[in-house]
Amino acid sequence: MSDIGDWFRSIPAITRYWFAATVAVPLVGKLGLISPAYLFLWPEAFLYRFQIWRPITATFYFPVGPGTGFLYLVNLYFLYQYSTRLETGAFDGRPADYLFMLLFNWICIVITGLAMDMQLLMIPLIMSVLYVWAQLNRDMIVSFWFGTRFKACYLPWVILGFNYIIGGSVINELIGNLVGHLYFFLMFRYPMDLGGRNFLSTPQFLRGGVSGFGVPPASMRRAADQNGGGGRHNWGQGFRLGDQ
């Protein structure tokens, strides 16, 4: 048990809490401690019965059973793997920025879920994070099942196809990829590559007054200044917010 505890404590903080909630909430529903009917995102219950917890529980809940257990475990692995990589890589030392990304993606997914009557939001949020990681490391060669190797930028779409094979649907994965693309475009591509204005910035209440949160690295700012705000970044080489 100590080995499991050490492993769990080694997970970066935000990913650790997210991972724990994604294990605990389905377990609570599975054991019948809370009826799963109260854990789904039902627009009518949220909007007209003021059951305001539903967008939160729907983010962590997944109905685990004989037909869904493998899909759940695969996506739990994706959560651990790619959230950890982002939190300790591009967002290393900047938890406020990472939390803001999760909140932005989550809000977009909740709005989409209410509009499209999506009752479960776990997979879309995980896929949105995976998409951002894949774009920030787009030329990295990754390995997938059966020894297949390809560039990271294709990974979200390969997983979309993989989840379709084992789960029979692509809506959750597609929404996650689109939301991840929206964040990546507004936060990185548009202001840093295309010279546009920065529409997204980490709110002060998340920064907690800590210097440097949400600030592009000096090398990126110098490149933008030298090119009149339109400096291009070689995304294929990967990107780390803390690099100087």
mmCIF file of C-alpha atoms in Angstrom:
data_model
loop_
_atom_site.group_PDB
_atom_site.id
_atom_site.type_symbol
_atom_site.label_atom_id
_atom_site.label_comp_id
_atom_site.label_asym_id
_atom_site.label_seq_id
_atom_site.Cartn_x
_atom_site.Cartn_y
_atom_site.Cartn_z
ATOM 1 C CA MET A 1 0.000 0.000 0.000
ATOM 2 C CA SER A 2 2.885 2.366 0.676
ATOM 3 C CA ASP A 3 3.964 2.032 -2.956
ATOM 4 C CA ILE A 4 0.498 3.057 -4.136
ATOM 5 C CA GLY A 5 0.499 5.956 -1.693
ATOM 6 C CA ASP A 6 3.909 7.120 -2.861
ATOM 7 C CA TRP A 7 2.801 6.900 -6.488
ATOM 8 C CA PHE A 8 -0.395 8.839 -5.766
ATOM 9 C CA ARG A 9 1.480 11.576 -3.891
ATOM 10 C CA SER A 10 3.929 11.857 -6.787
ATOM 11 C CA ILE A 11 1.153 12.963 -9.138
ATOM 12 C CA PRO A 12 1.122 16.775 -9.541
ATOM 13 C CA ALA A 13 -1.499 18.462 -7.388
ATOM 14 C CA ILE A 14 -4.205 19.430 -9.886
ATOM 15 C CA THR A 15 -3.987 16.154 -11.777
ATOM 16 C CA ARG A 16 -4.020 14.275 -8.461
ATOM 17 C CA TYR A 17 -7.284 15.827 -7.306
ATOM 18 C CA TRP A 18 -8.851 15.415 -10.741
ATOM 19 C CA PHE A 19 -7.770 11.779 -10.906
ATOM 20 C CA ALA A 20 -9.030 11.075 -7.379
ATOM 21 C CA ALA A 21 -12.439 12.615 -8.101
ATOM 22 C CA THR A 22 -12.722 10.630 -11.329
ATOM 23 C CA VAL A 23 -12.172 7.449 -9.324
ATOM 24 C CA ALA A 24 -14.263 8.388 -6.265
ATOM 25 C CA VAL A 25 -17.443 9.667 -7.935
ATOM 26 C CA PRO A 26 -18.001 6.590 -10.162
ATOM 27 C CA LEU A 27 -17.286 4.407 -7.098
ATOM 28 C CA VAL A 28 -19.889 6.271 -5.069
ATOM 29 C CA GLY A 29 -22.423 5.725 -7.843
ATOM 30 C CA LYS A 30 -21.430 2.077 -8.295
ATOM 31 C CA LEU A 31 -21.841 1.323 -4.583
ATOM 32 C CA GLY A 32 -25.220 3.047 -4.519
ATOM 33 C CA LEU A 33 -24.194 5.580 -1.884
ATOM 34 C CA ILE A 34 -25.699 8.212 -4.165
ATOM 35 C CA SER A 35 -28.112 7.363 -6.941
ATOM 36 C CA PRO A 36 -26.404 7.758 -10.342
ATOM 37 C CA ALA A 37 -29.518 9.621 -11.453
ATOM 38 C CA TYR A 38 -28.242 12.588 -9.425
ATOM 39 C CA LEU A 39 -24.807 12.529 -11.072
ATOM 40 C CA PHE A 40 -25.712 13.002 -14.744
ATOM 41 C CA LEU A 41 -26.021 16.377 -16.449
ATOM 42 C CA TRP A 42 -29.719 16.739 -17.203
ATOM 43 C CA PRO A 43 -30.486 20.205 -18.601
ATOM 44 C CA GLU A 44 -34.001 20.306 -17.178
ATOM 45 C CA ALA A 45 -32.842 19.398 -13.676
ATOM 46 C CA PHE A 46 -29.968 21.887 -13.822
ATOM 47 C CA LEU A 47 -31.833 24.801 -15.370
ATOM 48 C CA TYR A 48 -35.302 24.478 -13.849
ATOM 49 C CA ARG A 49 -34.814 22.496 -10.637
ATOM 50 C CA PHE A 50 -31.617 24.359 -9.730
ATOM 51 C CA GLN A 51 -29.622 21.171 -9.172
ATOM 52 C CA ILE A 52 -26.439 23.145 -9.646
ATOM 53 C CA TRP A 53 -24.076 20.305 -8.751
ATOM 54 C CA ARG A 54 -24.818 18.344 -11.917
ATOM 55 C CA PRO A 55 -22.182 19.958 -14.219
ATOM 56 C CA ILE A 56 -19.546 19.079 -11.601
ATOM 57 C CA THR A 57 -20.619 15.491 -10.915
ATOM 58 C CA ALA A 58 -21.102 14.834 -14.643
ATOM 59 C CA THR A 59 -17.465 15.827 -15.161
ATOM 60 C CA PHE A 60 -16.225 13.103 -12.821
ATOM 61 C CA TYR A 61 -18.911 10.427 -13.112
ATOM 62 C CA PHE A 62 -18.861 7.505 -15.527
ATOM 63 C CA PRO A 63 -21.225 4.515 -15.357
ATOM 64 C CA VAL A 64 -18.722 1.707 -14.899
ATOM 65 C CA GLY A 65 -20.005 -1.733 -15.840
ATOM 66 C CA PRO A 66 -19.156 -4.835 -17.870
ATOM 67 C CA GLY A 67 -19.674 -2.976 -21.138
ATOM 68 C CA THR A 68 -18.028 0.318 -20.175
ATOM 69 C CA GLY A 69 -15.254 -0.620 -17.733
ATOM 70 C CA PHE A 70 -12.507 -0.867 -20.344
ATOM 71 C CA LEU A 71 -13.425 2.494 -21.903
ATOM 72 C CA TYR A 72 -13.408 4.058 -18.441
ATOM 73 C CA LEU A 73 -9.976 2.653 -17.564
ATOM 74 C CA VAL A 74 -8.482 3.737 -20.902
ATOM 75 C CA ASN A 75 -9.669 7.313 -20.422
ATOM 76 C CA LEU A 76 -8.548 7.296 -16.787
ATOM 77 C CA TYR A 77 -5.103 6.407 -18.085
ATOM 78 C CA PHE A 78 -5.267 9.235 -20.629
ATOM 79 C CA LEU A 79 -6.208 11.649 -17.812
ATOM 80 C CA TYR A 80 -3.252 10.588 -15.690
ATOM 81 C CA GLN A 81 -0.759 10.465 -18.530
ATOM 82 C CA TYR A 82 -1.469 13.671 -20.439
ATOM 83 C CA SER A 83 -2.653 15.883 -17.598
ATOM 84 C CA THR A 84 0.545 14.999 -15.734
ATOM 85 C CA ARG A 85 2.633 15.764 -18.814
ATOM 86 C CA LEU A 86 1.010 19.165 -19.261
ATOM 87 C CA GLU A 87 1.124 20.118 -15.605
ATOM 88 C CA THR A 88 4.790 19.182 -15.253
ATOM 89 C CA GLY A 89 5.778 20.315 -18.751
ATOM 90 C CA ALA A 90 4.233 23.321 -20.474
ATOM 91 C CA PHE A 91 2.585 24.521 -17.257
ATOM 92 C CA ASP A 92 5.383 23.589 -14.857
ATOM 93 C CA GLY A 93 5.429 26.026 -11.945
ATOM 94 C CA ARG A 94 2.249 27.720 -13.172
ATOM 95 C CA PRO A 95 -0.674 25.889 -11.600
ATOM 96 C CA ALA A 96 -2.944 28.919 -11.981
ATOM 97 C CA ASP A 97 -2.515 28.835 -15.757
ATOM 98 C CA TYR A 98 -3.232 25.125 -15.856
ATOM 99 C CA LEU A 99 -6.294 25.470 -13.636
ATOM 100 C CA PHE A 100 -7.535 28.290 -15.864
ATOM 101 C CA MET A 101 -7.171 26.067 -18.929
ATOM 102 C CA LEU A 102 -9.223 23.351 -17.226
ATOM 103 C CA LEU A 103 -11.883 25.850 -16.165
ATOM 104 C CA PHE A 104 -12.113 27.373 -19.643
ATOM 105 C CA ASN A 105 -12.406 23.957 -21.281
ATOM 106 C CA TRP A 106 -14.898 22.799 -18.660
ATOM 107 C CA ILE A 107 -17.158 25.817 -19.095
ATOM 108 C CA CYS A 108 -17.161 25.358 -22.876
ATOM 109 C CA ILE A 109 -17.952 21.663 -22.470
ATOM 110 C CA VAL A 110 -20.760 22.331 -19.968
ATOM 111 C CA ILE A 111 -22.370 24.851 -22.333
ATOM 112 C CA THR A 112 -22.057 22.380 -25.200
ATOM 113 C CA GLY A 113 -23.398 19.586 -23.009
ATOM 114 C CA LEU A 114 -26.469 21.593 -22.060
ATOM 115 C CA ALA A 115 -27.104 22.533 -25.685
ATOM 116 C CA MET A 116 -26.601 18.996 -27.002
ATOM 117 C CA ASP A 117 -28.065 17.090 -24.041
ATOM 118 C CA MET A 118 -24.735 15.406 -23.211
ATOM 119 C CA GLN A 119 -25.178 13.701 -19.863
ATOM 120 C CA LEU A 120 -21.532 12.777 -19.193
ATOM 121 C CA LEU A 121 -18.596 15.189 -19.486
ATOM 122 C CA MET A 122 -15.639 13.109 -18.294
ATOM 123 C CA ILE A 123 -14.319 12.077 -21.707
ATOM 124 C CA PRO A 124 -14.675 15.519 -23.398
ATOM 125 C CA LEU A 125 -12.612 17.242 -20.689
ATOM 126 C CA ILE A 126 -9.908 14.571 -20.799
ATOM 127 C CA MET A 127 -9.767 14.779 -24.594
ATOM 128 C CA SER A 128 -9.517 18.579 -24.515
ATOM 129 C CA VAL A 129 -6.405 18.328 -22.321
ATOM 130 C CA LEU A 130 -4.924 15.601 -24.490
ATOM 131 C CA TYR A 131 -5.530 17.763 -27.570
ATOM 132 C CA VAL A 132 -3.682 20.736 -26.064
ATOM 133 C CA TRP A 133 -0.727 18.517 -25.143
ATOM 134 C CA ALA A 134 -0.672 17.038 -28.652
ATOM 135 C CA GLN A 135 -0.599 20.472 -30.269
ATOM 136 C CA LEU A 136 2.153 21.770 -28.006
ATOM 137 C CA ASN A 137 4.217 18.696 -28.880
ATOM 138 C CA ARG A 138 2.893 18.155 -32.373
ATOM 139 C CA ASP A 139 6.070 16.774 -33.987
ATOM 140 C CA MET A 140 6.957 14.433 -31.144
ATOM 141 C CA ILE A 141 6.749 10.775 -32.183
ATOM 142 C CA VAL A 142 4.360 8.842 -29.938
ATOM 143 C CA SER A 143 3.666 5.135 -29.701
ATOM 144 C CA PHE A 144 0.208 3.649 -29.587
ATOM 145 C CA TRP A 145 -1.177 0.157 -29.474
ATOM 146 C CA PHE A 146 0.377 -2.650 -31.519
ATOM 147 C CA GLY A 147 3.596 -0.682 -31.956
ATOM 148 C CA THR A 148 2.117 2.018 -34.189
ATOM 149 C CA ARG A 149 4.121 5.265 -34.205
ATOM 150 C CA PHE A 150 3.068 8.672 -35.491
ATOM 151 C CA LYS A 151 3.330 12.397 -34.726
ATOM 152 C CA ALA A 152 1.608 13.610 -31.573
ATOM 153 C CA CYS A 153 -0.605 16.000 -33.529
ATOM 154 C CA TYR A 154 -2.526 12.988 -34.869
ATOM 155 C CA LEU A 155 -3.009 11.388 -31.451
ATOM 156 C CA PRO A 156 -6.396 12.974 -30.571
ATOM 157 C CA TRP A 157 -7.865 11.738 -33.839
ATOM 158 C CA VAL A 158 -6.370 8.270 -33.471
ATOM 159 C CA ILE A 159 -7.898 8.060 -29.981
ATOM 160 C CA LEU A 160 -11.211 9.289 -31.369
ATOM 161 C CA GLY A 161 -11.202 6.349 -33.761
ATOM 162 C CA PHE A 162 -10.006 3.973 -31.043
ATOM 163 C CA ASN A 163 -12.755 5.016 -28.625
ATOM 164 C CA TYR A 164 -15.297 4.658 -31.418
ATOM 165 C CA ILE A 165 -14.218 1.046 -31.887
ATOM 166 C CA ILE A 166 -14.453 0.184 -28.185
ATOM 167 C CA GLY A 167 -17.279 2.564 -27.236
ATOM 168 C CA GLY A 168 -19.353 3.069 -30.359
ATOM 169 C CA SER A 169 -19.497 6.884 -30.335
ATOM 170 C CA VAL A 170 -17.280 9.805 -31.279
ATOM 171 C CA ILE A 171 -19.348 12.767 -30.023
ATOM 172 C CA ASN A 172 -17.580 13.036 -26.661
ATOM 173 C CA GLU A 173 -14.138 12.811 -28.230
ATOM 174 C CA LEU A 174 -15.043 15.233 -31.017
ATOM 175 C CA ILE A 175 -16.377 17.850 -28.597
ATOM 176 C CA GLY A 176 -13.236 17.480 -26.478
ATOM 177 C CA ASN A 177 -10.972 17.943 -29.496
ATOM 178 C CA LEU A 178 -12.896 21.015 -30.665
ATOM 179 C CA VAL A 179 -12.802 22.634 -27.229
ATOM 180 C CA GLY A 180 -9.096 21.854 -26.903
ATOM 181 C CA HIS A 181 -8.516 23.422 -30.309
ATOM 182 C CA LEU A 182 -10.448 26.530 -29.277
ATOM 183 C CA TYR A 183 -8.272 26.982 -26.188
ATOM 184 C CA PHE A 184 -5.050 26.308 -28.073
ATOM 185 C CA PHE A 185 -5.978 28.725 -30.865
ATOM 186 C CA LEU A 186 -7.044 31.561 -28.559
ATOM 187 C CA MET A 187 -4.215 31.131 -26.058
ATOM 188 C CA PHE A 188 -1.260 30.286 -28.323
ATOM 189 C CA ARG A 189 -1.832 30.202 -32.064
ATOM 190 C CA TYR A 190 -3.755 33.430 -32.612
ATOM 191 C CA PRO A 191 -1.763 35.834 -30.384
ATOM 192 C CA MET A 192 1.695 34.285 -30.863
ATOM 193 C CA ASP A 193 1.610 33.043 -34.443
ATOM 194 C CA LEU A 194 -0.892 35.346 -36.121
ATOM 195 C CA GLY A 195 -0.185 38.535 -34.183
ATOM 196 C CA GLY A 196 -3.735 38.834 -32.868
ATOM 197 C CA ARG A 197 -4.902 40.098 -29.522
ATOM 198 C CA ASN A 198 -4.799 37.831 -26.490
ATOM 199 C CA PHE A 199 -8.402 36.929 -25.668
ATOM 200 C CA LEU A 200 -7.498 34.620 -22.784
ATOM 201 C CA SER A 201 -5.499 35.398 -19.667
ATOM 202 C CA THR A 202 -5.464 33.836 -16.240
ATOM 203 C CA PRO A 203 -7.690 35.843 -13.845
ATOM 204 C CA GLN A 204 -6.023 37.562 -10.944
ATOM 205 C CA PHE A 205 -8.028 35.622 -8.351
ATOM 206 C CA LEU A 206 -6.494 32.389 -9.682
ATOM 207 C CA ARG A 207 -3.015 33.825 -9.763
ATOM 208 C CA GLY A 208 -3.278 34.686 -6.094
ATOM 209 C CA GLY A 209 -0.797 37.517 -6.611
ATOM 210 C CA VAL A 210 2.015 35.097 -7.512
ATOM 211 C CA SER A 211 4.383 36.690 -10.020
ATOM 212 C CA GLY A 212 4.698 35.097 -13.428
ATOM 213 C CA PHE A 213 1.413 33.162 -13.634
ATOM 214 C CA GLY A 214 -0.152 33.532 -17.035
ATOM 215 C CA VAL A 215 2.802 35.451 -18.477
ATOM 216 C CA PRO A 216 4.369 34.176 -21.731
ATOM 217 C CA PRO A 217 8.078 33.361 -21.388
ATOM 218 C CA ALA A 218 10.567 36.142 -22.092
ATOM 219 C CA SER A 219 11.831 34.452 -25.256
ATOM 220 C CA MET A 220 8.310 34.417 -26.692
ATOM 221 C CA ARG A 221 7.710 38.058 -25.767
ATOM 222 C CA ARG A 222 11.012 39.127 -27.379
ATOM 223 C CA ALA A 223 10.151 37.223 -30.566
ATOM 224 C CA ALA A 224 6.752 38.873 -30.697
ATOM 225 C CA ASP A 225 8.241 42.328 -30.119
ATOM 226 C CA GLN A 226 10.846 41.862 -32.839
ATOM 227 C CA ASN A 227 8.169 40.868 -35.339
ATOM 228 C CA GLY A 228 5.704 43.563 -34.438
ATOM 229 C CA GLY A 229 3.571 41.207 -32.365
ATOM 230 C CA GLY A 230 3.430 38.559 -35.077
ATOM 231 C CA GLY A 231 6.345 36.315 -34.139
ATOM 232 C CA ARG A 232 5.825 32.699 -35.176
ATOM 233 C CA HIS A 233 6.519 29.809 -32.856
ATOM 234 C CA ASN A 234 7.738 26.448 -34.021
ATOM 235 C CA TRP A 235 5.060 24.389 -32.305
ATOM 236 C CA GLY A 236 6.548 21.151 -33.605
ATOM 237 C CA GLN A 237 9.468 21.518 -31.213
ATOM 238 C CA GLY A 238 7.164 21.435 -28.205
ATOM 239 C CA PHE A 239 6.411 24.314 -25.898
ATOM 240 C CA ARG A 240 7.005 24.915 -22.235
ATOM 241 C CA LEU A 241 5.608 28.049 -20.623
ATOM 242 C CA GLY A 242 8.520 28.285 -18.252
ATOM 243 C CA ASP A 243 11.302 28.110 -20.850
ATOM 244 C CA GLN A 244 13.473 31.176 -21.005
#
